[in-house]
Amino acid sequence: MPGSEKTQSPASPGSLLLTGLAGASLQRLHGVVRPVLVIVPTLGLLAGFAARLAGTGQWSGTIWAVATIPVLGALLIEIVASLRRGDVGLDIVAALSMTGALVFGEHLAAVVVALMYAGGQYLESFAERHANREMTALLSRVPRTAIRHRNGRLEEVGLDAVVPQDRLLVRQGDVVPVDGVVTEGMAVLDQSALTGESVPVQKGVGEPVMSGVTNVGGAFDLSATHRAAESTYAGIIRLIEAAQRSKAPMARMADRFAIWFLLLTIVLAGGAWLWTEDPIRALAVLVIATPCPLILAVPVAIVSGVSRAAKAGVLVKGGKALETLARVRALVIDKTGTLTHGRAELVEIRPLADVHPAEILRLAASLDQASKHVIARALVQEARARGLDLSVPANVEEIPGEGVEGNLDGRHVAVGGVHYVAQRTLGAGQALANGDHPVGAVLVAVAVDGRILGLLVLADRLRLGAAELIEDLRRLGIRRIVLASGDRQEVAEAVTSGLNLDAVHADLTPDSKIGIVQAERRRGPVMMVGDGVNDAPALAAADLGVAMGTKGAAASVEAADVVLLVDQLDRILGAIHTARRSRRIALQSVYAGIGLSAVGMVVAAFGYLTPVQGALIQEAIDVAVILNALRALRG
């Protein structure tokens, strides 16, 4: 069923969704733990000072130590997990400084470092939690149930209960739940989410239908040929999951600084200890070296960038996605729903008689008010947008997927496919066959009282400003831009003929789109833009996947790293600007903060700073770099 319904079976197309729900539960757990880890050292710091003011200063050290231990424990768990993954990060410096401060009785320094670390972790996770909450409103495609014929009645059953040979009813607007063949009725299907074909296709009795496509015509019966877990849509979901597992990891900015700064810290701290045999000097070096310009300034700048992008209608799923967006150098883009609108629109009216073009549209739209066909709705919408006065049809008869006829103002009108209308007129075959038509276009013929009046030509048009968008992307440093479409080669080339593209690939399956993405990766980080289910595996495989969230399939939205919340592709330009500015500001904060920290480390190594003084100086450095990082919130 359409809407927000989701399958319950882990082996069904909803397996990706269940994985997402499990991830959401983990995010909720982090959302509870991380604030607690900030609150505990904050309260402990205040309580310790309060104890001193109350004349019970002997308890201050104990209070600060107790407040440090939960943060240190959580940090050690994360370090162990990171080391098992082969990651070595700056968290080790924070753990060493906290542990050393506790061992040598510098409890105030320990709790200050604990507060700095916990605050940075909370800020870094904030953007990802916010993005995941927004995603729940975008999951809208995966069917959860099916309508099955059983003993002369209709019953609604879960997808897991559907087996081959089951006869299913697919209603208008439903997403086809499993692969099958049409057994009764004419199926008019929107396959754009799977194949990239923007114009609906018709399937008669005995013809195969793929799961994941949408019924835009009348209801029809489907005989299931596969279980849900074996159907086309489930196969694409498995491709998505495989692509996500094989996706090349992009290191966080902070991680790229980690190794050399960690080595510098250990050398200075160890050298000071060996030279002076004073462990407090080594501790002072560790405390001032706790890399809070990375732990705090980078998350602040990145979160600020994510927030600013969201205000512009671009949902960026966390800091790593924003950093990658700032570094992309190649673009792979889908056609249907991205470069084009993904729907058939009226592009031309061709009179074949002495009739005004607007009258041809008015007659067709008036009769089509009685039809639910997607092309009929497009014509009615166009006529109303032009302010045409539509008449009320009577005695309407429709052959689903072929055409409709009826009476309008005392005249008999027929509207539909060329073959349908030609059968109802005299000598119209030759007139309808003449003329060149756009590749991939839909032709709607209009006849009145047995006389052909003209043709309405509909096609999926290129988005306004698409050519300018391509040029703007090149000016931003995107060196290579290629089209990857599941549509026919001649259609893809015709639609994009005026665009400055480096290559046009068409007739692609979901797995072959992954191949295109992987081939382009040698030129630098690859961004993939798409909106259909067939794009989702490539979105997951790309260094950065961008999905059209307003009309895109839930699978593509889930697989993507960035989601455009408005149906405007040019929003990606502003998102790239925001990402690059945020990254630049973060780097400024890092260079300034680490530079000042390095100076402080040298001073501490020579014995001119105590651990507490080092912690306070580091706090001053933190305030400075955080204020600089907050500039990313502004335009």
XYZ file of C-alpha atoms in Angstrom:
635
model
C 0.000 0.000 0.000
C 1.206 3.537 -0.541
C 1.919 6.005 2.188
C 4.089 5.376 5.180
C 3.622 1.613 5.243
C 6.677 -0.580 5.742
C 7.209 -4.320 5.514
C 7.673 -6.303 8.691
C 9.794 -9.158 7.365
C 13.566 -8.922 7.739
C 13.930 -10.923 4.538
C 11.584 -8.679 2.602
C 12.173 -5.288 0.933
C 11.785 -3.733 4.350
C 15.063 -5.238 5.568
C 16.778 -1.936 4.919
C 14.092 -0.143 6.888
C 14.450 -2.524 9.839
C 18.184 -1.910 9.770
C 17.416 1.790 9.874
C 15.088 1.302 12.833
C 17.796 -0.602 14.695
C 20.183 2.217 13.926
C 17.618 4.697 15.169
C 17.382 2.774 18.462
C 21.161 2.989 18.829
C 20.978 6.687 18.094
C 18.322 7.114 20.775
C 20.601 5.288 23.243
C 23.437 7.648 22.404
C 20.981 10.519 22.656
C 20.378 9.551 26.306
C 23.957 8.656 27.303
C 25.848 11.576 25.785
C 23.882 14.352 27.550
C 24.403 12.493 30.844
C 28.149 12.404 30.203
C 28.075 16.197 29.798
C 25.879 16.816 32.829
C 27.909 14.663 35.256
C 31.269 16.525 34.964
C 29.452 19.864 34.818
C 27.644 19.200 38.086
C 30.789 17.664 39.562
C 32.865 20.728 38.699
C 30.302 23.058 40.277
C 29.866 20.809 43.337
C 33.606 20.707 43.937
C 33.873 24.498 43.938
C 30.769 24.701 46.126
C 32.443 22.376 48.629
C 35.453 24.698 48.788
C 33.243 27.731 49.348
C 31.417 25.847 52.104
C 34.681 25.148 53.920
C 34.762 21.431 53.061
C 37.437 21.639 50.399
C 38.844 18.253 51.356
C 35.917 16.710 49.448
C 36.482 18.698 46.254
C 39.099 16.329 44.851
C 36.924 13.296 45.531
C 33.889 14.942 43.898
C 35.893 15.879 40.803
C 37.382 12.398 40.544
C 33.977 10.726 40.832
C 32.576 13.062 38.155
C 35.469 12.178 35.829
C 35.168 8.398 36.071
C 31.926 7.936 34.001
C 33.348 9.965 31.120
C 36.662 8.110 31.285
C 34.860 4.762 31.345
C 32.781 5.623 28.283
C 35.891 6.919 26.542
C 37.848 3.716 27.184
C 34.989 1.634 25.764
C 34.973 3.752 22.595
C 38.768 3.509 22.273
C 38.662 -0.295 22.489
C 35.924 -0.403 19.830
C 37.921 1.947 17.593
C 41.117 -0.082 17.937
C 39.220 -3.241 16.970
C 38.165 -1.436 13.777
C 41.770 -0.399 13.172
C 41.140 3.291 13.960
C 43.583 5.300 16.046
C 42.196 8.663 17.124
C 42.851 11.617 19.348
C 40.581 10.143 22.006
C 43.681 8.368 23.318
C 45.222 11.712 24.358
C 42.092 12.641 26.301
C 42.105 9.237 28.022
C 45.783 9.558 28.947
C 45.316 13.059 30.349
C 42.274 12.075 32.436
C 43.932 8.898 33.712
C 47.171 10.676 34.534
C 45.363 13.481 36.309
C 43.488 10.988 38.494
C 46.610 8.960 39.248
C 48.695 11.991 40.259
C 45.915 13.693 42.213
C 45.235 16.550 39.740
C 41.479 16.057 40.063
C 40.441 19.545 38.901
C 42.397 19.123 35.688
C 40.805 15.688 35.220
C 37.223 16.944 35.483
C 37.911 19.917 33.179
C 39.301 17.577 30.508
C 36.318 15.237 31.021
C 33.886 18.111 30.490
C 35.675 19.263 27.325
C 35.688 15.761 25.857
C 32.043 14.953 26.688
C 30.877 18.302 25.327
C 32.659 17.710 22.021
C 31.185 14.235 21.609
C 27.695 15.540 22.299
C 28.029 18.323 19.729
C 29.357 15.930 17.098
C 26.444 13.510 17.505
C 23.792 16.222 17.609
C 23.648 16.776 13.849
C 23.384 13.051 13.085
C 20.534 12.559 15.573
C 18.713 15.556 14.135
C 19.090 14.216 10.593
C 17.788 10.767 11.572
C 14.676 12.298 13.165
C 13.947 14.143 9.936
C 14.252 10.922 7.942
C 11.177 9.297 9.470
C 8.934 11.700 7.542
C 10.539 10.680 4.226
C 10.073 6.885 4.352
C 6.991 6.458 2.195
C 7.345 3.786 -0.437
C 7.891 0.246 0.828
C 4.627 -1.748 0.879
C 3.801 -3.721 4.008
C 0.696 -5.642 2.987
C -1.065 -6.937 -0.122
C -4.742 -7.475 -1.084
C -5.258 -11.172 -1.941
C -8.200 -12.986 -3.537
C -9.191 -15.952 -1.385
C -12.415 -18.030 -1.674
C -14.282 -15.308 -3.547
C -13.336 -12.616 -1.046
C -10.553 -10.057 -0.641
C -8.243 -10.194 2.361
C -5.353 -7.982 3.427
C -2.261 -10.018 4.288
C 1.342 -9.310 5.198
C 3.890 -9.590 2.413
C 5.426 -12.656 4.043
C 2.169 -14.525 3.455
C 2.211 -13.994 -0.332
C 3.399 -17.053 -2.292
C 3.685 -17.739 -6.041
C 0.337 -18.255 -7.797
C -1.505 -16.043 -5.301
C -3.919 -13.697 -7.074
C -3.547 -10.128 -5.820
C -5.584 -6.973 -6.387
C -3.424 -3.925 -7.158
C -5.448 -0.760 -6.690
C -4.816 2.639 -8.237
C -1.947 4.318 -6.394
C -0.636 1.049 -4.921
C 3.010 0.060 -5.132
C 3.167 -3.419 -6.675
C 4.242 -5.627 -3.740
C 5.804 -8.627 -5.562
C 6.831 -9.643 -9.069
C 3.999 -11.163 -11.091
C 1.978 -11.185 -14.311
C -1.264 -9.377 -15.147
C -4.230 -11.766 -15.056
C -7.132 -9.336 -15.451
C -7.419 -5.705 -16.512
C -4.949 -3.314 -18.085
C -2.041 -2.231 -15.887
C -0.817 1.347 -16.375
C 2.435 1.565 -14.451
C 4.832 4.300 -13.410
C 8.187 2.501 -13.642
C 10.330 5.616 -13.245
C 11.509 4.625 -9.767
C 12.983 1.372 -11.115
C 13.889 1.956 -14.771
C 14.016 5.737 -15.190
C 11.191 5.699 -17.767
C 9.278 8.890 -17.021
C 6.240 7.990 -19.176
C 3.822 5.339 -17.812
C 3.814 1.972 -19.576
C 0.907 -0.365 -20.213
C 0.877 -4.073 -19.414
C -1.817 -6.393 -20.723
C -2.934 -9.826 -19.570
C -0.001 -12.229 -19.396
C 2.680 -9.541 -19.318
C 5.170 -9.373 -16.437
C 5.146 -6.626 -13.787
C 8.032 -5.775 -11.452
C 7.616 -5.111 -7.760
C 8.266 -1.545 -6.663
C 6.435 0.138 -9.560
C 3.312 2.233 -8.972
C -0.122 1.575 -10.466
C -1.285 4.892 -11.943
C -4.245 3.431 -13.852
C -7.273 1.411 -12.881
C -7.187 -1.591 -10.556
C -5.904 -4.873 -11.993
C -5.276 -8.427 -10.843
C -1.751 -9.781 -10.515
C -0.651 -13.399 -10.221
C 2.432 -13.534 -8.001
C 5.471 -15.258 -9.529
C 7.902 -14.679 -6.651
C 7.861 -14.183 -2.922
C 8.558 -10.667 -1.672
C 12.113 -11.588 -0.620
C 12.858 -12.888 -4.144
C 11.295 -10.025 -6.089
C 12.922 -7.194 -8.005
C 12.516 -4.622 -5.249
C 14.079 -6.889 -2.618
C 17.007 -7.533 -4.951
C 17.635 -3.818 -5.237
C 17.534 -3.478 -1.450
C 20.179 -6.204 -1.190
C 22.302 -4.283 -3.701
C 21.988 -1.200 -1.500
C 23.139 -3.082 1.573
C 26.095 -4.612 -0.303
C 27.081 -1.221 -1.684
C 26.997 0.330 1.786
C 29.256 -2.416 3.140
C 31.780 -1.929 0.327
C 31.652 1.875 0.379
C 35.111 3.407 0.664
C 35.405 5.067 4.099
C 36.047 8.803 4.170
C 38.064 9.771 7.230
C 36.798 12.592 9.421
C 38.827 15.778 9.407
C 39.809 15.274 13.040
C 41.017 11.731 12.307
C 43.358 12.969 9.578
C 45.209 15.089 12.162
C 45.162 12.406 14.840
C 48.285 10.342 14.211
C 50.887 13.065 13.909
C 49.467 15.099 16.788
C 49.308 11.982 18.967
C 52.961 11.243 18.210
C 53.973 14.835 18.957
C 52.160 14.723 22.286
C 53.718 11.437 23.387
C 57.209 12.593 22.395
C 56.920 15.873 24.311
C 55.256 14.365 27.383
C 57.599 11.379 27.489
C 60.647 13.546 26.865
C 59.709 15.953 29.674
C 59.222 13.036 32.093
C 62.514 11.343 31.168
C 64.503 14.604 31.232
C 63.179 15.887 34.569
C 61.895 12.648 36.166
C 58.822 14.701 37.078
C 55.532 13.011 36.017
C 53.576 16.228 36.671
C 55.345 17.897 33.747
C 54.283 15.074 31.467
C 50.745 15.390 32.821
C 50.717 19.142 32.149
C 51.765 18.449 28.564
C 48.971 15.865 28.165
C 46.321 18.188 29.638
C 47.171 21.131 27.417
C 47.546 18.749 24.463
C 44.028 17.394 24.818
C 43.052 18.352 21.265
C 39.914 20.287 21.957
C 40.289 22.397 18.807
C 39.559 19.095 17.091
C 37.167 17.654 19.671
C 35.120 20.880 19.896
C 35.853 23.352 17.091
C 35.468 20.878 14.230
C 32.078 19.543 15.427
C 30.828 23.081 16.060
C 31.770 24.220 12.557
C 30.351 21.072 10.961
C 27.115 21.137 12.983
C 26.737 24.793 12.067
C 27.127 23.903 8.402
C 24.585 21.085 8.676
C 22.134 23.469 10.360
C 22.601 26.142 7.721
C 22.131 23.613 4.909
C 18.901 22.365 6.544
C 17.508 25.898 6.580
C 18.103 25.998 2.811
C 16.152 22.746 2.316
C 19.136 20.377 2.207
C 19.303 17.598 4.798
C 22.925 16.519 5.368
C 23.216 13.303 7.366
C 26.046 14.230 9.701
C 29.502 15.729 9.709
C 31.260 13.153 7.517
C 28.736 13.774 4.743
C 29.285 17.538 4.952
C 33.060 17.129 4.827
C 32.778 14.828 1.798
C 30.420 17.283 0.073
C 33.134 19.923 0.325
C 35.636 17.646 -1.458
C 33.673 16.096 -4.367
C 35.343 16.310 -7.781
C 33.163 14.045 -9.971
C 29.391 13.871 -10.434
C 27.247 10.970 -11.642
C 23.648 12.100 -12.166
C 20.411 10.333 -13.048
C 18.034 11.756 -15.643
C 14.451 11.068 -14.618
C 13.316 13.153 -11.653
C 16.676 14.897 -11.345
C 17.692 16.591 -14.593
C 14.062 16.234 -15.701
C 10.857 16.617 -13.700
C 10.081 12.897 -13.841
C 6.592 13.361 -15.259
C 4.976 13.853 -18.641
C 4.119 17.496 -19.441
C 2.449 19.072 -22.440
C 5.177 20.375 -24.746
C 3.264 20.950 -28.015
C -0.240 21.115 -29.500
C -0.417 20.151 -33.214
C -3.688 21.099 -34.921
C -4.662 18.810 -37.811
C -7.788 20.838 -38.632
C -8.836 24.480 -38.642
C -9.157 24.632 -34.844
C -7.371 26.827 -32.326
C -4.760 24.843 -30.303
C -6.302 25.972 -27.014
C -9.669 24.497 -28.060
C -8.021 21.116 -28.708
C -6.583 21.137 -25.205
C -9.874 22.327 -23.711
C -11.853 19.486 -25.314
C -9.309 16.848 -24.276
C -9.086 18.123 -20.699
C -12.866 18.428 -20.360
C -13.355 14.772 -21.270
C -10.325 13.664 -19.239
C -11.911 15.025 -16.071
C -13.710 11.662 -15.947
C -10.466 9.658 -16.152
C -7.924 8.790 -13.460
C -5.129 8.128 -15.956
C -1.899 9.972 -15.164
C -1.793 11.531 -18.664
C -5.401 12.648 -18.275
C -4.562 14.347 -14.980
C -1.608 16.096 -16.611
C -3.831 17.505 -19.371
C -6.501 18.679 -16.919
C -3.853 20.357 -14.793
C -2.349 22.110 -17.829
C -5.752 23.319 -19.057
C -6.626 24.756 -15.655
C -3.219 26.415 -15.413
C -3.978 28.159 -18.722
C -7.355 29.303 -17.411
C -9.446 27.314 -19.905
C -13.163 26.888 -19.189
C -13.773 23.138 -19.006
C -17.135 21.569 -19.866
C -18.797 18.736 -17.958
C -18.609 15.394 -19.850
C -21.494 12.935 -20.124
C -21.926 9.292 -21.183
C -18.223 8.638 -20.686
C -16.733 5.277 -21.614
C -13.086 4.416 -20.997
C -10.811 1.584 -21.998
C -8.098 1.726 -19.307
C -4.698 2.568 -20.720
C -6.045 3.242 -24.234
C -8.499 6.123 -24.315
C -11.812 7.666 -23.336
C -14.854 8.894 -25.260
C -18.048 10.706 -24.347
C -20.282 13.696 -25.014
C -19.322 17.356 -24.554
C -21.770 20.166 -25.307
C -23.733 17.977 -27.743
C -20.638 16.642 -29.554
C -19.018 13.212 -29.385
C -15.361 13.482 -28.369
C -12.652 10.785 -28.340
C -9.291 11.263 -26.615
C -6.500 8.708 -26.294
C -3.682 6.915 -28.023
C -3.221 7.266 -31.776
C -4.472 3.748 -32.494
C -7.512 4.180 -30.231
C -8.634 7.443 -31.866
C -7.833 6.267 -35.430
C -10.322 3.415 -34.962
C -13.050 6.002 -34.223
C -12.400 8.375 -37.118
C -12.419 8.163 -40.914
C -9.179 8.593 -42.830
C -7.231 9.735 -39.794
C -4.466 7.143 -39.949
C -2.263 9.013 -42.432
C -2.737 12.363 -40.707
C -1.781 10.928 -37.351
C 1.296 9.172 -38.782
C 2.789 12.363 -40.283
C 5.279 14.593 -38.481
C 8.293 14.136 -36.303
C 7.817 13.626 -32.597
C 10.257 14.004 -29.696
C 12.028 10.786 -28.743
C 10.231 9.166 -25.829
C 7.182 11.440 -26.157
C 3.559 10.409 -25.573
C 1.048 11.319 -28.303
C -2.587 11.973 -27.382
C -5.012 12.272 -30.290
C -8.256 14.296 -30.097
C -11.266 13.746 -32.359
C -14.750 15.299 -32.449
C -17.741 13.699 -34.206
C -15.476 11.295 -36.103
C -13.105 14.030 -37.336
C -9.526 14.282 -36.125
C -8.690 17.708 -34.653
C -5.082 17.360 -33.578
C -2.365 15.865 -31.410
C -1.161 16.728 -27.933
C 2.534 15.931 -27.433
C 3.703 15.180 -23.883
C 7.250 14.542 -22.741
C 9.435 14.625 -19.644
C 11.086 18.006 -20.058
C 14.504 19.079 -18.880
C 14.374 21.176 -15.724
C 14.577 24.898 -16.258
C 18.151 26.023 -15.654
C 19.669 22.521 -15.976
C 22.320 23.740 -18.431
C 23.266 26.630 -16.130
C 23.418 24.224 -13.177
C 25.936 22.007 -14.987
C 28.133 25.014 -15.769
C 27.883 26.285 -12.179
C 28.988 22.879 -10.908
C 32.011 22.966 -13.184
C 32.899 26.423 -11.886
C 32.795 24.955 -8.368
C 35.507 22.486 -9.356
C 33.464 19.430 -10.390
C 35.842 18.233 -13.101
C 33.743 15.444 -14.610
C 29.954 15.140 -14.962
C 28.325 12.029 -16.454
C 24.732 10.876 -16.897
C 23.709 7.414 -15.677
C 20.129 6.541 -16.640
C 17.986 3.439 -16.800
C 16.050 4.977 -19.700
C 16.677 4.127 -23.348
C 19.874 5.439 -24.937
C 18.089 7.479 -27.616
C 15.807 9.102 -25.023
C 18.698 9.950 -22.687
C 20.749 11.473 -25.509
C 17.803 13.455 -26.893
C 16.841 14.951 -23.537
C 20.397 15.923 -22.565
C 21.637 16.999 -26.002
C 22.126 20.622 -24.904
C 24.013 19.850 -21.702
C 27.772 19.981 -21.230
C 28.174 16.383 -20.086
C 31.330 14.300 -20.360
C 29.460 11.040 -21.021
C 25.908 9.688 -21.331
C 25.287 6.135 -20.099
C 21.800 4.658 -20.569
C 19.941 1.323 -20.444
C 21.589 0.798 -17.050
C 20.552 -1.681 -14.375
C 21.057 -0.832 -10.668
C 24.282 -2.846 -10.467
C 25.695 -1.300 -13.651
C 25.122 2.145 -12.136
C 27.386 1.053 -9.282
C 30.022 0.238 -11.910
C 29.776 3.756 -13.346
C 30.267 5.261 -9.871
C 33.284 3.066 -9.157
C 34.860 3.875 -12.518
C 34.596 7.626 -11.846
C 36.147 7.359 -8.377
C 39.674 7.397 -9.776
C 39.167 11.088 -10.543
C 38.409 11.964 -6.929
C 35.479 11.753 -4.488
C 32.279 10.978 -6.442
C 28.845 12.495 -5.826
C 25.830 10.580 -7.162
C 22.468 12.347 -7.577
C 19.279 10.338 -8.113
C 15.726 9.759 -6.939
C 14.560 6.292 -7.956
C 14.813 2.882 -6.352
C 17.188 1.921 -9.160
C 19.495 4.758 -8.069
C 19.683 3.653 -4.430
C 22.554 1.119 -4.792
C 24.680 3.692 -6.649
C 23.816 6.335 -4.044
C 25.031 3.965 -1.337
C 28.219 3.104 -3.256
C 29.194 6.710 -4.042
C 31.420 8.716 -1.728
C 28.413 11.035 -1.401
C 24.846 10.132 -2.390
C 22.309 12.928 -2.978
C 18.591 12.053 -3.202
C 15.570 14.095 -4.246
C 13.553 13.749 -1.054
C 10.213 15.288 -2.004
C 9.347 12.820 -4.766
C 12.144 10.279 -4.566
C 11.751 6.674 -3.491
C 12.257 5.890 0.193
C 15.069 3.474 -0.690
C 17.067 6.234 -2.408
C 16.381 8.664 0.442
C 17.563 6.076 2.980
C 20.717 5.195 1.012
C 21.754 8.800 0.367
C 24.029 10.959 2.511
C 22.310 14.200 1.489
C 18.587 14.711 0.800
C 17.138 17.693 -1.062
C 13.934 18.490 0.829
C 12.655 20.739 -1.974
C 12.220 19.728 -5.603
C 14.999 22.047 -6.813
C 18.251 20.508 -7.955
C 20.100 23.817 -7.821
C 19.960 23.673 -4.008
C 23.019 21.426 -4.248
C 25.065 24.474 -5.290
C 24.303 26.256 -2.031
C 24.972 23.065 -0.101
C 28.440 22.752 -1.659
C 29.173 26.402 -0.837
C 28.051 25.840 2.755
C 30.095 22.639 3.099
C 33.253 24.243 1.771
C 32.873 27.315 3.953
C 32.244 25.180 7.045
C 35.266 23.025 6.281
C 37.443 26.097 5.709
C 36.367 27.625 9.024
C 36.919 24.296 10.801
C 40.445 24.092 9.385
C 41.160 27.658 10.474
C 40.106 26.742 14.001
C 42.184 23.575 13.928
C 45.365 25.255 12.717
C 45.044 28.125 15.196
C 44.038 25.890 18.103
C 46.677 23.227 17.547
C 49.327 25.892 17.005
C 48.501 27.521 20.326
C 48.283 24.103 22.016
C 51.722 23.162 20.659
C 53.204 26.344 22.115
C 51.534 25.574 25.456
C 52.863 22.012 25.371
C 56.436 23.264 24.975
C 55.967 25.754 27.809
C 54.508 23.008 30.017
C 57.389 20.660 29.159
C 59.826 23.250 30.549
C 57.863 23.377 33.787
C 56.230 26.772 33.469
C 52.643 25.470 33.605
C 50.890 23.233 36.103
C 48.202 20.763 34.935
C 45.396 23.013 36.211
C 46.923 26.073 34.545
C 47.280 24.042 31.362
C 43.618 23.033 31.532
C 42.551 26.674 31.985
C 44.749 27.855 29.101
C 43.324 25.099 26.963
C 39.833 26.286 27.912
C 40.723 29.792 26.723
C 41.977 28.345 23.439
C 38.744 26.368 23.145
C 36.570 29.447 23.603
C 38.503 31.277 20.900
C 38.304 28.488 18.333
C 34.643 27.755 19.098
C 33.701 31.398 18.568
C 35.515 31.244 15.244
C 33.762 27.970 14.337
C 30.361 29.519 14.998
C 30.932 31.790 12.007
C 29.813 28.834 9.900
C 26.241 29.592 10.998
C 26.311 32.904 9.159
C 26.093 33.367 5.410
